[in-house]
Each structure stands twice: as structure tokens, then as C-alpha cells.
Amino acid sequence: MQHTLTPRKLLNSKWTAVHPQSKEKHFMVTSVEFDEEGRVIECTIEAVMTKREIEINWRDLKNPKVWKMGWK
């Protein structure tokens, strides 16, 4: 099933890394900032296990070779 990812649904969404590194498999989007036109200008995900935060391009989450929606 294909999921539609929209910027307004990013915050608090859950993700699973296809190729986990350093035991960081599950992530949650903890911060999303928008510009005046409603475009995402910053997106931060946090590793659930280590609490490490990473700024990413939100469109990278659409790549099924890197991310799966939800915690698997």
C-alpha cells in the first residue's frame, strides 16, 4: 500500500530505517518549520533509542529504499 506523505502530516510521524545504523532503527519527526508559502524549510527526526536528532530533507522520507512509514 502506498502512503501519501504531505508536509502538514509530518510532525510526530513515525519512521523505520531500512538499513539501521548504531541500533537506530525507529525515528519520529519532532520538528517541522514552514516558510510563508507553507513549504517545509526544516525537518528534524529523532532516533527513539538514542534521542539523537538529525535534520533531513523531508522528501527523503519518501524513498522506500531508505525509510518505511511507521515502526516495523
Short mmCIF file of N, CA and C in Angstrom, two decimals:
data_model
loop_
_atom_site.label_atom_id
_atom_site.label_comp_id
_atom_site.label_asym_id
_atom_site.label_seq_id
_atom_site.Cartn_x
_atom_site.Cartn_y
_atom_site.Cartn_z
N MET A 1 0.84 -1.19 0.00
CA MET A 1 0.00 0.00 0.00
C MET A 1 0.89 1.25 0.00
N GLN A 2 0.60 2.17 -0.89
CA GLN A 2 1.37 3.41 -1.00
C GLN A 2 0.78 4.46 -0.07
N HIS A 3 1.62 5.09 0.73
CA HIS A 3 1.18 6.15 1.62
C HIS A 3 1.48 7.50 0.99
N THR A 4 0.56 8.43 1.14
CA THR A 4 0.79 9.78 0.66
C THR A 4 1.35 10.60 1.81
N LEU A 5 2.52 11.18 1.59
CA LEU A 5 3.17 11.98 2.61
C LEU A 5 2.99 13.45 2.27
N THR A 6 2.37 14.18 3.16
CA THR A 6 2.19 15.60 2.96
C THR A 6 2.87 16.36 4.10
N PRO A 7 3.37 17.56 3.82
CA PRO A 7 4.08 18.32 4.86
C PRO A 7 3.26 18.54 6.13
N ARG A 8 1.95 18.75 6.00
CA ARG A 8 1.16 19.04 7.19
C ARG A 8 0.97 17.82 8.08
N LYS A 9 1.28 16.62 7.58
CA LYS A 9 1.15 15.40 8.38
C LYS A 9 2.50 14.89 8.89
N LEU A 10 3.55 15.65 8.66
CA LEU A 10 4.89 15.20 9.06
C LEU A 10 5.10 15.13 10.57
N LEU A 11 4.70 16.19 11.27
CA LEU A 11 5.00 16.29 12.70
C LEU A 11 4.46 15.08 13.46
N ASN A 12 5.33 14.47 14.26
CA ASN A 12 5.04 13.29 15.08
C ASN A 12 4.83 12.01 14.27
N SER A 13 5.12 12.05 12.97
CA SER A 13 5.01 10.81 12.19
C SER A 13 6.18 9.89 12.56
N LYS A 14 5.94 8.59 12.42
CA LYS A 14 6.93 7.58 12.82
C LYS A 14 7.52 6.91 11.59
N TRP A 15 8.82 6.60 11.67
CA TRP A 15 9.56 6.04 10.53
C TRP A 15 10.51 4.95 10.98
N THR A 16 10.73 3.97 10.10
CA THR A 16 11.68 2.89 10.35
C THR A 16 12.77 2.97 9.29
N ALA A 17 14.01 2.98 9.74
CA ALA A 17 15.14 2.98 8.81
C ALA A 17 15.26 1.60 8.19
N VAL A 18 15.38 1.53 6.87
CA VAL A 18 15.53 0.25 6.18
C VAL A 18 16.87 -0.38 6.52
N HIS A 19 17.91 0.45 6.64
CA HIS A 19 19.26 -0.03 6.99
C HIS A 19 19.72 0.69 8.27
N PRO A 20 19.28 0.21 9.43
CA PRO A 20 19.63 0.88 10.70
C PRO A 20 21.13 0.95 10.93
N GLN A 21 21.55 2.06 11.55
CA GLN A 21 22.95 2.22 11.92
C GLN A 21 23.01 2.55 13.41
N SER A 22 23.99 2.01 14.09
CA SER A 22 24.17 2.25 15.53
C SER A 22 22.90 1.96 16.33
N LYS A 23 22.20 0.89 15.97
CA LYS A 23 20.97 0.46 16.64
C LYS A 23 19.85 1.50 16.55
N GLU A 24 20.01 2.48 15.66
CA GLU A 24 18.96 3.48 15.47
C GLU A 24 18.06 3.03 14.32
N LYS A 25 16.95 2.43 14.68
CA LYS A 25 16.03 1.88 13.69
C LYS A 25 14.74 2.70 13.60
N HIS A 26 14.21 3.10 14.75
CA HIS A 26 12.94 3.81 14.79
C HIS A 26 13.15 5.31 15.03
N PHE A 27 12.42 6.11 14.26
CA PHE A 27 12.55 7.56 14.33
C PHE A 27 11.18 8.22 14.37
N MET A 28 11.15 9.44 14.92
CA MET A 28 9.93 10.24 14.92
C MET A 28 10.29 11.65 14.48
N VAL A 29 9.42 12.24 13.66
CA VAL A 29 9.62 13.63 13.25
C VAL A 29 9.23 14.51 14.43
N THR A 30 10.21 15.28 14.94
CA THR A 30 9.98 16.07 16.15
C THR A 30 9.82 17.56 15.88
N SER A 31 10.21 18.00 14.67
CA SER A 31 10.11 19.43 14.37
C SER A 31 9.96 19.63 12.88
N VAL A 32 9.02 20.50 12.50
CA VAL A 32 8.84 20.88 11.10
C VAL A 32 8.61 22.39 11.07
N GLU A 33 9.40 23.09 10.25
CA GLU A 33 9.23 24.53 10.10
C GLU A 33 8.82 24.83 8.67
N PHE A 34 7.90 25.78 8.54
CA PHE A 34 7.39 26.16 7.23
C PHE A 34 7.73 27.62 6.93
N ASP A 35 7.83 27.95 5.62
CA ASP A 35 8.00 29.34 5.23
C ASP A 35 6.62 29.98 5.05
N GLU A 36 6.57 31.24 4.60
CA GLU A 36 5.31 31.95 4.47
C GLU A 36 4.36 31.28 3.48
N GLU A 37 4.91 30.58 2.49
CA GLU A 37 4.07 29.90 1.49
C GLU A 37 3.65 28.50 1.91
N GLY A 38 4.05 28.08 3.10
CA GLY A 38 3.67 26.77 3.58
C GLY A 38 4.59 25.65 3.15
N ARG A 39 5.75 26.01 2.60
CA ARG A 39 6.75 24.99 2.21
C ARG A 39 7.62 24.64 3.40
N VAL A 40 7.99 23.38 3.48
CA VAL A 40 8.86 22.93 4.57
C VAL A 40 10.26 23.49 4.35
N ILE A 41 10.79 24.19 5.35
CA ILE A 41 12.14 24.71 5.26
C ILE A 41 13.10 23.96 6.20
N GLU A 42 12.53 23.23 7.16
CA GLU A 42 13.36 22.45 8.07
C GLU A 42 12.55 21.29 8.63
N CYS A 43 13.19 20.12 8.70
CA CYS A 43 12.54 18.94 9.25
C CYS A 43 13.56 18.19 10.10
N THR A 44 13.19 17.87 11.33
CA THR A 44 14.10 17.18 12.24
C THR A 44 13.46 15.86 12.68
N ILE A 45 14.26 14.78 12.60
CA ILE A 45 13.81 13.49 13.12
C ILE A 45 14.69 13.13 14.31
N GLU A 46 14.12 12.34 15.21
CA GLU A 46 14.84 11.91 16.41
C GLU A 46 14.83 10.40 16.50
N ALA A 47 15.98 9.82 16.75
CA ALA A 47 16.09 8.38 16.95
C ALA A 47 15.46 8.06 18.31
N VAL A 48 14.53 7.11 18.32
CA VAL A 48 13.80 6.79 19.54
C VAL A 48 14.74 6.25 20.62
N MET A 49 15.66 5.39 20.23
CA MET A 49 16.52 4.72 21.21
C MET A 49 17.60 5.65 21.80
N THR A 50 18.23 6.47 20.94
CA THR A 50 19.36 7.27 21.39
C THR A 50 19.01 8.75 21.61
N LYS A 51 17.83 9.18 21.14
CA LYS A 51 17.39 10.58 21.23
C LYS A 51 18.24 11.52 20.36
N ARG A 52 19.05 10.95 19.47
CA ARG A 52 19.86 11.78 18.57
C ARG A 52 18.96 12.43 17.53
N GLU A 53 19.15 13.74 17.34
CA GLU A 53 18.34 14.47 16.37
C GLU A 53 19.12 14.68 15.07
N ILE A 54 18.40 14.58 13.96
CA ILE A 54 19.02 14.72 12.64
C ILE A 54 18.13 15.61 11.79
N GLU A 55 18.72 16.63 11.18
CA GLU A 55 17.96 17.44 10.23
C GLU A 55 18.01 16.73 8.88
N ILE A 56 16.84 16.58 8.24
CA ILE A 56 16.79 15.90 6.95
C ILE A 56 15.89 16.68 5.99
N ASN A 57 16.03 16.36 4.73
CA ASN A 57 15.10 16.85 3.73
C ASN A 57 13.87 15.96 3.84
N TRP A 58 12.70 16.52 4.12
CA TRP A 58 11.51 15.71 4.36
C TRP A 58 11.17 14.82 3.18
N ARG A 59 11.56 15.22 1.96
CA ARG A 59 11.26 14.40 0.78
C ARG A 59 12.06 13.09 0.78
N ASP A 60 13.17 13.06 1.52
CA ASP A 60 13.95 11.81 1.62
C ASP A 60 13.12 10.70 2.27
N LEU A 61 12.15 11.07 3.09
CA LEU A 61 11.31 10.07 3.75
C LEU A 61 10.44 9.30 2.75
N LYS A 62 10.29 9.84 1.55
CA LYS A 62 9.50 9.17 0.51
C LYS A 62 10.26 8.04 -0.17
N ASN A 63 11.58 7.93 0.09
CA ASN A 63 12.41 6.92 -0.56
C ASN A 63 12.24 5.58 0.16
N PRO A 64 11.55 4.61 -0.47
CA PRO A 64 11.29 3.32 0.19
C PRO A 64 12.54 2.46 0.38
N LYS A 65 13.65 2.84 -0.27
CA LYS A 65 14.90 2.10 -0.08
C LYS A 65 15.62 2.56 1.19
N VAL A 66 15.16 3.67 1.76
CA VAL A 66 15.78 4.23 2.96
C VAL A 66 14.84 4.22 4.16
N TRP A 67 13.55 4.55 3.93
CA TRP A 67 12.58 4.69 5.01
C TRP A 67 11.30 3.93 4.76
N LYS A 68 10.70 3.43 5.84
CA LYS A 68 9.36 2.84 5.80
C LYS A 68 8.50 3.63 6.78
N MET A 69 7.28 3.95 6.36
CA MET A 69 6.37 4.69 7.23
C MET A 69 5.91 3.79 8.37
N GLY A 70 5.90 4.34 9.58
CA GLY A 70 5.51 3.59 10.76
C GLY A 70 6.71 2.86 11.38
N TRP A 71 6.46 2.21 12.49
CA TRP A 71 7.50 1.43 13.16
C TRP A 71 7.28 -0.03 12.85
N LYS A 72 8.21 -0.62 12.13
CA LYS A 72 8.09 -2.02 11.69
C LYS A 72 8.98 -2.91 12.52
#
